[in-house]
Structures are given as C-alpha cells and as structure tokens.
XYZ file of C-alpha atoms in Angstrom:
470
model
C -11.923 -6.072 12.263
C -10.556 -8.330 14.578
C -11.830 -7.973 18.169
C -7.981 -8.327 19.628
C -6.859 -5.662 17.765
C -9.793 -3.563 18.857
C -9.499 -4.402 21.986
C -5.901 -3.975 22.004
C -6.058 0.079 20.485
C -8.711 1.012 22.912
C -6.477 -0.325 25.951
C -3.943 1.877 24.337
C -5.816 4.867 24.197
C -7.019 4.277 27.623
C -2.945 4.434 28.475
C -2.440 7.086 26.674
C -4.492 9.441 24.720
C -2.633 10.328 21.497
C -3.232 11.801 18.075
C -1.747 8.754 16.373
C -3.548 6.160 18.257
C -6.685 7.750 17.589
C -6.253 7.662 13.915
C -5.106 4.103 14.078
C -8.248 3.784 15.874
C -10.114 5.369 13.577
C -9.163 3.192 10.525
C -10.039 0.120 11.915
C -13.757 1.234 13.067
C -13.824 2.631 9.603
C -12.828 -0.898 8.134
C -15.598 -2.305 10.109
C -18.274 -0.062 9.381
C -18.677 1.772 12.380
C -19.573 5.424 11.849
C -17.390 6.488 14.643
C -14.299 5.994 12.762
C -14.913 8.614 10.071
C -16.154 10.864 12.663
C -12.813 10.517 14.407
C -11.122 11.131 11.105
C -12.932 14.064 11.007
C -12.341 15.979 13.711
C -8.678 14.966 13.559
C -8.779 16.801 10.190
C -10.750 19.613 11.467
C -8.026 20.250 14.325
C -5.366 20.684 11.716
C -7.607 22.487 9.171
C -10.966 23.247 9.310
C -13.470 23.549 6.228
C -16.598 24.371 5.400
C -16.982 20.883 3.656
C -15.861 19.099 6.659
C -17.985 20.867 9.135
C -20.829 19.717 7.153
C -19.612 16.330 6.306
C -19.479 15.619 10.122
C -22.489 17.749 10.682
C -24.352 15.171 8.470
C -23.190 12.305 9.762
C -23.197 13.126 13.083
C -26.970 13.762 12.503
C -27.840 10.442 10.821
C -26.278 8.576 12.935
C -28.008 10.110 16.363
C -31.148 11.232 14.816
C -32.983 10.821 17.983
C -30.603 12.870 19.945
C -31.387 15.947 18.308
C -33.507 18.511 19.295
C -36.105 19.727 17.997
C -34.709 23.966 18.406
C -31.807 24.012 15.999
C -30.656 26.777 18.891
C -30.638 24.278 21.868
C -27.669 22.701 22.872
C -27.496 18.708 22.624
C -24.892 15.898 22.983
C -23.468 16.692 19.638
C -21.754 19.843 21.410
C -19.713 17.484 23.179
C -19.178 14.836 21.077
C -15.479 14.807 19.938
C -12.825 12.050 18.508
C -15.681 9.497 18.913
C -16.718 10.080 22.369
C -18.904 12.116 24.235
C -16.096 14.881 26.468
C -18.612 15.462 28.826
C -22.704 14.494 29.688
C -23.969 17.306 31.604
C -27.134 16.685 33.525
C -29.119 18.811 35.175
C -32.602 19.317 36.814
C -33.897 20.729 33.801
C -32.661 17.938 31.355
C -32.247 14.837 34.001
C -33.899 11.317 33.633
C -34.929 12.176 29.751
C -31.495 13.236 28.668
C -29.543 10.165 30.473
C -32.473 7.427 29.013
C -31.726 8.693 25.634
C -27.861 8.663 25.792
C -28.489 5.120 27.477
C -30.322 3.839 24.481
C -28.518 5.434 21.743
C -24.609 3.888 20.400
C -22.882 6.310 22.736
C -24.280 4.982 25.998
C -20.443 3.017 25.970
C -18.509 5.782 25.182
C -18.882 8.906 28.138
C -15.491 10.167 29.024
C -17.083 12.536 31.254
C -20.224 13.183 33.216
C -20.984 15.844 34.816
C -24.389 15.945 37.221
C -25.935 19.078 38.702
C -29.034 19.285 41.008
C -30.752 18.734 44.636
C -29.871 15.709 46.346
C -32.669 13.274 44.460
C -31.550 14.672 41.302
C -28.092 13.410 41.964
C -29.681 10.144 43.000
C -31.674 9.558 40.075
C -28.675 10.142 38.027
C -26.202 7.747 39.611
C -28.803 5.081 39.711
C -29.774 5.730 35.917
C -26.041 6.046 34.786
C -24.975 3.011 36.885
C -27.567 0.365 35.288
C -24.923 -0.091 32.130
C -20.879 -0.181 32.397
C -18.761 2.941 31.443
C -15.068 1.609 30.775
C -14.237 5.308 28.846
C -15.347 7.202 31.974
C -12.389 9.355 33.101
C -14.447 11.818 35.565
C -17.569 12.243 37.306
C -18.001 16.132 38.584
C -21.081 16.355 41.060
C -22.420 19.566 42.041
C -25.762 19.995 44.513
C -26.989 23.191 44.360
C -29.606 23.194 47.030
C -28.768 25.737 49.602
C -29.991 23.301 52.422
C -31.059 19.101 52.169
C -34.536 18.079 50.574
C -36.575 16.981 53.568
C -38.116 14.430 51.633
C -34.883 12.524 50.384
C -32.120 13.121 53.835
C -30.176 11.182 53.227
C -26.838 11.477 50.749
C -26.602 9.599 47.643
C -25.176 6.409 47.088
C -22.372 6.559 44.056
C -21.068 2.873 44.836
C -22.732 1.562 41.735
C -21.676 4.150 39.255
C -17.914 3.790 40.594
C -17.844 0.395 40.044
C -19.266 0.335 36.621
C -16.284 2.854 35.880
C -13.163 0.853 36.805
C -10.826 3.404 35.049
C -12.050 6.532 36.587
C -9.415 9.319 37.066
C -10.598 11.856 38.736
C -13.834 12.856 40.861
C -15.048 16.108 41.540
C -17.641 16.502 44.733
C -19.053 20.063 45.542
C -22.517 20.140 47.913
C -23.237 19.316 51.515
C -22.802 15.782 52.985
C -23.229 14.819 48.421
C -22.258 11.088 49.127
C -22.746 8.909 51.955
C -19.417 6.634 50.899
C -16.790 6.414 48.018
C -14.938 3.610 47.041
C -12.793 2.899 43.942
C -9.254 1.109 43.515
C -7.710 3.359 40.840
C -8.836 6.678 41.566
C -6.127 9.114 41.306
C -7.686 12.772 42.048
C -10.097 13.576 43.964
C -11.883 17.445 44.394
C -14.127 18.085 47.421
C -15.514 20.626 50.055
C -15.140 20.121 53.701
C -18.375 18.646 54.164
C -19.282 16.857 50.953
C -17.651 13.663 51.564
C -18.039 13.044 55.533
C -16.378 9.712 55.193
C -13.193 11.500 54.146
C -12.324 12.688 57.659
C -13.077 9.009 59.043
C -12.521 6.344 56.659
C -15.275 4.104 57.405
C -16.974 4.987 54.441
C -13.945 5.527 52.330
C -11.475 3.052 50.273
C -9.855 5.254 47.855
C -5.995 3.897 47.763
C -4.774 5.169 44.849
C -6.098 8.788 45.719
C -2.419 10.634 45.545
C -3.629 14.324 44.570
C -6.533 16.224 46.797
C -8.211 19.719 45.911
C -9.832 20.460 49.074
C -12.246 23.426 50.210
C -13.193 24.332 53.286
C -16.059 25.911 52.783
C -19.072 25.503 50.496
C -22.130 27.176 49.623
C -24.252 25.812 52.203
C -21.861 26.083 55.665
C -18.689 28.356 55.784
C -15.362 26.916 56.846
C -15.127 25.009 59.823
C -13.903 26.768 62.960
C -10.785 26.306 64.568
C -12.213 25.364 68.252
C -14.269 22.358 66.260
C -11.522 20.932 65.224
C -10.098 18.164 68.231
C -6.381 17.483 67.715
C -4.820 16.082 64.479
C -6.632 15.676 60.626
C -6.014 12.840 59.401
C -7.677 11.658 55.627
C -8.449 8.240 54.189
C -5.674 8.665 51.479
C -2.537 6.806 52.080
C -1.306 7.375 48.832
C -1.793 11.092 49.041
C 1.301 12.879 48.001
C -0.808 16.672 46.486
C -2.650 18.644 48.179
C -4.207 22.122 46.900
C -5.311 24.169 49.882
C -5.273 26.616 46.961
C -9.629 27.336 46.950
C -9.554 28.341 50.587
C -8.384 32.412 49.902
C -9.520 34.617 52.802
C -13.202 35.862 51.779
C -12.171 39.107 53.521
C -9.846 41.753 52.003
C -8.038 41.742 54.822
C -6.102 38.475 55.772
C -5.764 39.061 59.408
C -9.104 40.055 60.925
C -9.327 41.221 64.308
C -12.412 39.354 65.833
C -14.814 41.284 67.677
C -15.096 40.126 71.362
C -18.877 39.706 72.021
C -20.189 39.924 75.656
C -22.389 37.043 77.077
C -25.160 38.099 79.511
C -22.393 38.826 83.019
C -20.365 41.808 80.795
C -18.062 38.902 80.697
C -15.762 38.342 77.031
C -16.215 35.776 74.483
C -13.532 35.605 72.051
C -15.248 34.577 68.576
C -13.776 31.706 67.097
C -11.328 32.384 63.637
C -12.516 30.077 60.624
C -9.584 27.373 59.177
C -7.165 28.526 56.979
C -5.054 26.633 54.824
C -1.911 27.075 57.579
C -3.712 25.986 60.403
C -5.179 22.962 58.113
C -1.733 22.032 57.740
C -0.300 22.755 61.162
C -2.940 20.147 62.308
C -2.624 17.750 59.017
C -1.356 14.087 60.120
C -0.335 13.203 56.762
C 1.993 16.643 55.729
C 5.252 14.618 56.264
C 4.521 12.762 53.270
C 3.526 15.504 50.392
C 5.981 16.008 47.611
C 3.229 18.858 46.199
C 2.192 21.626 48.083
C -0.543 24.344 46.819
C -2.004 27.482 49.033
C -3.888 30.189 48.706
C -2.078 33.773 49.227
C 1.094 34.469 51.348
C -0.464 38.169 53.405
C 2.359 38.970 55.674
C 5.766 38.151 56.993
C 4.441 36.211 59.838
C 2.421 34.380 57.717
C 5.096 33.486 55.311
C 7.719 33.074 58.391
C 4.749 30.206 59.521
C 4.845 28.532 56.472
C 8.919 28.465 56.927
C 8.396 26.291 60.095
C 5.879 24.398 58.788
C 7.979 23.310 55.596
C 10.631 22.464 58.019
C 8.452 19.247 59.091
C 7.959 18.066 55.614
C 10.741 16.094 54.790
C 9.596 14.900 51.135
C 8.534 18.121 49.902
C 9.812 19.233 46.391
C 7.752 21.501 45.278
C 5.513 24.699 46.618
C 3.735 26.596 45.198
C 1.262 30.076 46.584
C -1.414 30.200 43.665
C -2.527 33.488 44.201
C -0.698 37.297 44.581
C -1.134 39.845 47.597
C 0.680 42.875 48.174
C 3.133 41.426 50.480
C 6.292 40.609 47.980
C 7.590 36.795 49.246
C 11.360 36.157 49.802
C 12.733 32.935 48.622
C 12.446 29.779 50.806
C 15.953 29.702 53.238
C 18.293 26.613 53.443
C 18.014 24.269 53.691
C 14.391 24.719 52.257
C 15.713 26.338 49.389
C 15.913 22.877 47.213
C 12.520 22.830 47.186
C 10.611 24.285 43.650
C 9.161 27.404 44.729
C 6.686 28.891 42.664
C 4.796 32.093 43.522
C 3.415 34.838 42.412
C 4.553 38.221 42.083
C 3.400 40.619 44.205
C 0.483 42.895 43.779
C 1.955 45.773 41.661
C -0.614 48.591 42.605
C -0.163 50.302 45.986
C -2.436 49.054 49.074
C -6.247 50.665 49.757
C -5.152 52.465 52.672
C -2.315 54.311 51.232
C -4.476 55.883 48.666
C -6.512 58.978 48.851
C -9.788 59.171 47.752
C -8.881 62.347 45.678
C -5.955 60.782 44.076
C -6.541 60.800 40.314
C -5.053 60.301 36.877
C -5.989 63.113 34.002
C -5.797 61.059 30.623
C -5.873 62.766 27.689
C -6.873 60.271 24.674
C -5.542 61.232 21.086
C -8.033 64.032 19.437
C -10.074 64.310 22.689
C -10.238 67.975 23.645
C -10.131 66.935 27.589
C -8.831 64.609 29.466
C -11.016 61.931 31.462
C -10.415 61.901 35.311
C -10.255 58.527 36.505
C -9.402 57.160 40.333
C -6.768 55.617 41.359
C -8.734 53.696 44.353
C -11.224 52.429 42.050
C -8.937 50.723 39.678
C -7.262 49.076 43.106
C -10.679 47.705 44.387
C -11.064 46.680 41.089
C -7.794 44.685 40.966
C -7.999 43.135 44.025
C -11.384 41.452 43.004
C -10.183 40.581 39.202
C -6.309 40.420 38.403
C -6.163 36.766 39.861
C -8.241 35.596 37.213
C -6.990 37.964 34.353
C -5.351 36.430 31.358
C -1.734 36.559 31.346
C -1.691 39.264 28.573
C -4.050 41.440 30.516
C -2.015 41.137 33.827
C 0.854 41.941 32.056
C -1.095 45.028 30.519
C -2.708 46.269 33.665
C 1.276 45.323 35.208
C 2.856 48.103 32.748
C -0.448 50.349 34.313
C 0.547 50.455 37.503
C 4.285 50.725 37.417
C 3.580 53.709 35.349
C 1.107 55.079 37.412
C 3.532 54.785 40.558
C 6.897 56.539 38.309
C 4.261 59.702 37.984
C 5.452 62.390 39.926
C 1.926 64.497 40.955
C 1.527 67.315 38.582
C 4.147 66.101 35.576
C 2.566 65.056 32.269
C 4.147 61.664 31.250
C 3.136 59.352 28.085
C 2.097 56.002 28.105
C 1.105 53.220 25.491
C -2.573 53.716 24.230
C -2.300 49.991 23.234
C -1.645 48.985 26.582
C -4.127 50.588 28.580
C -7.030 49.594 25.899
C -5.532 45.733 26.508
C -6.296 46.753 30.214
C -9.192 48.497 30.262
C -11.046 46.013 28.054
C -9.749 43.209 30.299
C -12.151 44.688 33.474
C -15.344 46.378 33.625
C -14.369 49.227 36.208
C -17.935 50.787 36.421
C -17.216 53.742 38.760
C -14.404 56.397 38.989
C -14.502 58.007 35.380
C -12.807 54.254 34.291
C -15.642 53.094 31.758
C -15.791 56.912 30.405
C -12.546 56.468 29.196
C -12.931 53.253 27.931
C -15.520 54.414 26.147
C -13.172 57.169 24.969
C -10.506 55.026 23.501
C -13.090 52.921 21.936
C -14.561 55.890 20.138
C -10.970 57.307 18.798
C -9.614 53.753 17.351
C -8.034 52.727 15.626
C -5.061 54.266 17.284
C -1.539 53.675 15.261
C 0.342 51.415 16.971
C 2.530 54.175 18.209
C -0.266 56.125 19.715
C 0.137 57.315 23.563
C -2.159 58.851 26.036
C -1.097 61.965 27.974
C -1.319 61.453 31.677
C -0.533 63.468 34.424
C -1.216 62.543 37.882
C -2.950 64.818 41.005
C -3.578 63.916 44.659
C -6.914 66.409 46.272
C-alpha cells in the first residue's frame, strides 16, 4: 500500500467519518496485510446484517490478533468491548484497572488508534493516567472525559493535574469533558471545539491565565459538582467573563433547581444582636447570564426549566441584549406552559418543552385516587394520584419519548375523569407507562403487577377506571 494513499484516507476520515471511507479504508489495510482492515470489513457487515459466522469470524480474529489483551474471566469486560471499525470508541480507566490497563493498550497495535479515553479516579489516579497516556502520540483521539470522584483533594498529591502533555500529543481533539474539583491546573489546545465542565474544575476558565483554548465555540457548563454546590450570588464581583473568544453555545442546561420548588423563600437567620441575615440564593442559569460578558455574542442558547411568568418575562429582557441569537432552547418541562418569544424576538428558533401534563403537588389531595379495574380481575386496584405526580416530577425528563407520550395520554385522561364516572382507557398504554417507572408506593406497583399477571391483553383491551377524591 502506498503510504500517500494511506495517509491520504485517514486524513479523510479524520474530516469526515463515513461508511464509504471506512471501507475504502478497509481495503487498502487489507491489501497490506494489516488485520485491521478485515476487522473493519467486518463490523461494516455486521451493521447491515449480523451472523453467527461473522460474530465469530471477528471474534477470532479479534482474539489472535490481541491475545494479550484478553482476560483471563471470559465474563470480564476488556478492550475488545470497545473496539469498533478498527479503533478503540472509548479506553475507560479507572482506579481499579489504571496503570496495568493503559501499559498494555500502550504496548499492544492499538496504542495509535484511541478515539476516546475516558479516565475516572482521585486526583493521582488522573495524574498517572495523563502522564502514562501522554508518553506516545494519539492523532485518532477525538475526546478525553475526566471524572474525579473523590469527595474532597488527596492530601498527599494537592495539587491538580497537569493535562498539557496529553493535549498536545492529541492535536485533533474535539471535545473535552472535565467533572471534579479544581481537575486541571491549565488547558491549552488550538483546535478544541467543545468543552464540558463544572464551576470549579477548570479554575483557569474564569481567568485565562491558565487557559488558551481559541477554537472553544460550544460550552456545557455546571455550576455545581459533587464536592461544592453552586456558587453564591454575593461571591460573584461584577461581570463573568470566560477564556473563549470563539464561544458562540452555551448549555446552562445541567444547572436545574435541586429543589422542587424553583423559587425558594430563604430563611432569614439571626446573628448573635436578634439582628437579620438574609442567606445568600445559589446561581442560576438567569443570573449566570444576566452577569455573562460574552452573551452578546451566542447564536445557541440552552437552559434548564422556564418555572414562572417572571422567570420567563426575565429571560424576555435578557434575549433582548443578545443581538446574534438564533436559536433557544429550555431543555427541560415544568408545569408552567411557556408562550412564544414576542417580536421582535420571535425570529429566533424556539424550542421548548411542553408543559408538565399532570396537575401541580399542591392541588392534589392526598385521598384523591383512581379505581382500575384490569381485564378478569375481580377488583379494582386503588392507586394515588399524588404518588404518580412525585413520581413524574423526579422521572418524565428522562423518559423515552414513547413512554412520555404513554404516561402523556395518562394524565390527560386522568384530568377528563369526572369523580365518581367509570371511563375506559387503553390497557396498552398504561402497561407502556407503568413499565416505564418503578412507582413503589400508592397501590402503583400492585397494579403493575396486575397487568403483568393478566397479559397478554388483545390489543383492544381497556381498563375500567373511575376516579374518587376522600
């Protein structure tokens, strides 16, 4: 094979990753010898239709050819996992499996071709790691996700670690992920485009002295982490400004009120004269943004949930100082039902969510209840309505679109009933929805447990339901 035209397919694929470039790809390692090639063949084959003869065809050669990256418990999960198209799609390393695992992949033929690494552990964990993963170059690596999960810093190793040599041995990294307390101590890179981080993990963000990230144009930015909350509003002196001049996204979206309740009324504490102290409310994404240097210059706006009218009638005034804005969009639901964006705002791509589409906690009563009566059952289960709500508001967010749409249906029928009428409703529908969350309390997994006893229901099978308030 000739090296240009090697060369010349994997700066291609680096462009653009492609079905048809791959297989290219794959014929000319093929030509050469190179075991990769037929593996990419493979799995190309195996996306469009898999057989038992070519799961074991690339089961064998994937075997052969990294013998000493198998383990020894058929069970345990190894590199092979990950290994797809001719690449590893991501290196996870963790405390557990942390200098062994990242000396073997070193030494074996995939050592060149990581598309993804992602590194878990204290602070000298993370250390280690870098320093190991740095010593050889990584021009396939498209993101590094690090995650410390110590809950405060090792006393013996203070200070944060030092990524500088990893990002330069990864010219065409894409996108970096940094979760922890004060993780790294800098972060440089010319092509970077995205960039994930909590408040704290990546001090120099906030400063720039540390930072030189000028390609950074999207940001997905937490407040808070596991290790300090969000920062207070009275710590924070006049404008934010980042080290990202090319920013042009930014996803507030991770920074959802921990509370229930969006707008808490904060205790006033007394100091030792019976005299107030007013405690101090924690960031939110609209104060972020009120005091955000660089807002004038987003075309991509994401937030967390839209609570109230004055909240929403905020973000209106806000958005009025944005000149380049083209698109907005509130990631998550809440009962309060948003109106569209006025003009001259209204050019701008709004995308939200609808609104929450079971009533409030504090309009229901405690003895408000559905009676369900299951196909064959002799009686019907009683199940509470305030249950299912608490229930909701923790889990429909992260439902699948088919089960929001089934637990949807749910609760516009359950608001129709009028108390004391017998109505009928889809059995299909509420098995989609009560399989979709595990309600433990208010008769809800009794009559799960119902309609998984009586299936399988026809298709045309409905539940008897009549609603009663105590």
């Amino acid at each position: 094979m000739a090296r240009d035209s090697r060369h010349s397919l994997e700066e291609a694929l680096l462009a653009s990753w492609d079905r048809d470039t791959l297989a290219v790809y794959a014929d000319h390692l093929q030509a050469a010898g190179d075991p990769r090639g037929e593996l990419i063949a493979l799995d190309l084959q195996i996306d469009h239709r898999s057989t038992p003869e070519l799961v074991v065809r690339r089961a064998s050669l994937l075997s052969r050819w990294l013998g000493m990256l198998v383990p020894s418990d058929p069970h345990a999960p190894w590199l092979g996992d990950t290994f797809r198209y001719g690449f590893v799609e991501n290196l996870v390393v963790t405390r557990d499996h942390g200098e062994q695992r990242i000396a073997q992949v070193l030494a074996s033929p995939l050592a060149a071709y990581l598309r993804q690494v992602t590194i878990r552990g204290r602070r000298s964990d993370i250390a280690s790691a870098l320093a190991q993963l740095a010593a050889v170059p990584h021009p396939w690596l498209r993101q590094l996700t690090i995650e410390q999960d110590d809950r405060m810093a090792d006393p013996a190793d203070p200070d944060p670690s030092d990524a500088s040599a990893l990002l330069a041995a990864a010219p065409n990294l894409d996108v970096l992920e940094v979760r922890g307390a004060t993780v790294l101590a800098s972060c440089v890179h010319p092509k970077l485009r995205a960039l994930t981080v909590s408040w704290s993990a990546l001090p120099g963000l906030f400063d720039g002295d540390a930072i030189d990230l000028p390609a950074v144009s999207a940001l997905d930015l937490a407040f808070a982490d596991r290790i300090f909350g969000p920062p207070q509003i009275s710590t924070i002196a006049g404008r934010i400004s980042l080290a990202l001049p090319a920013l042009r996204r930014l996803d507030l979206s991770r920074n959802e009120p921990a509370a229930r309740t969006y707008d808490v009324d904060w205790e006033d504490e007394y100091d030792d004269d019976g005299g107030a102290i007013t405690e101090d409310a924690p960031l939110t994404a609209l104060d972020f943004l009120e005091r955000f240097a660089m807002r004038k210059q987003l075309t991509q706006l994401v937030l967390p949930s839209i609570r109230a009218a004055d909240q929403f009638q905020r973000l209106i005034e806000l958005l009025s100082g944005m000149p380049a804005l083209d698109e907005l969009e509130v990631a998550r639901g809440h009962y309060f039902r948003m109106p569209d964006l006025p003009p001259p705002l209204d050019h701008i791509v709004f995308k939200r969510p609808m609104a929450w589409p079971w009533p409030a906690l504090d309009r229901i009563d405690a003895g408000d209840v559905l009676h369900v009566v299951v196909p064959d059952s002799r009686a019907p289960d009683i199940v509470s309505i305030h249950d299912a709500a608490v229930a909701m508001e923790r889990a429909f967010e992260d439902l699948p679109a088919d089960a929001r749409y089934a637990w949807t249906r749910v609760w516009v029928f359950v608001q129709s009933l009028v108390p004391g009428k017998q109505q009928t409703f889809p059995a299909d529908l509420l098995i989609a929805a009560t399989e979709s969350v595990d309600i433990a309390t208010g008769g809800w997994r009794q009559l799960r447990e119902e309609l998984r006893y009586r299936r399988p229901l026809p298709s045309t099978a409905v539940v008897k339901v009549t609603r009663t308030r105590g």
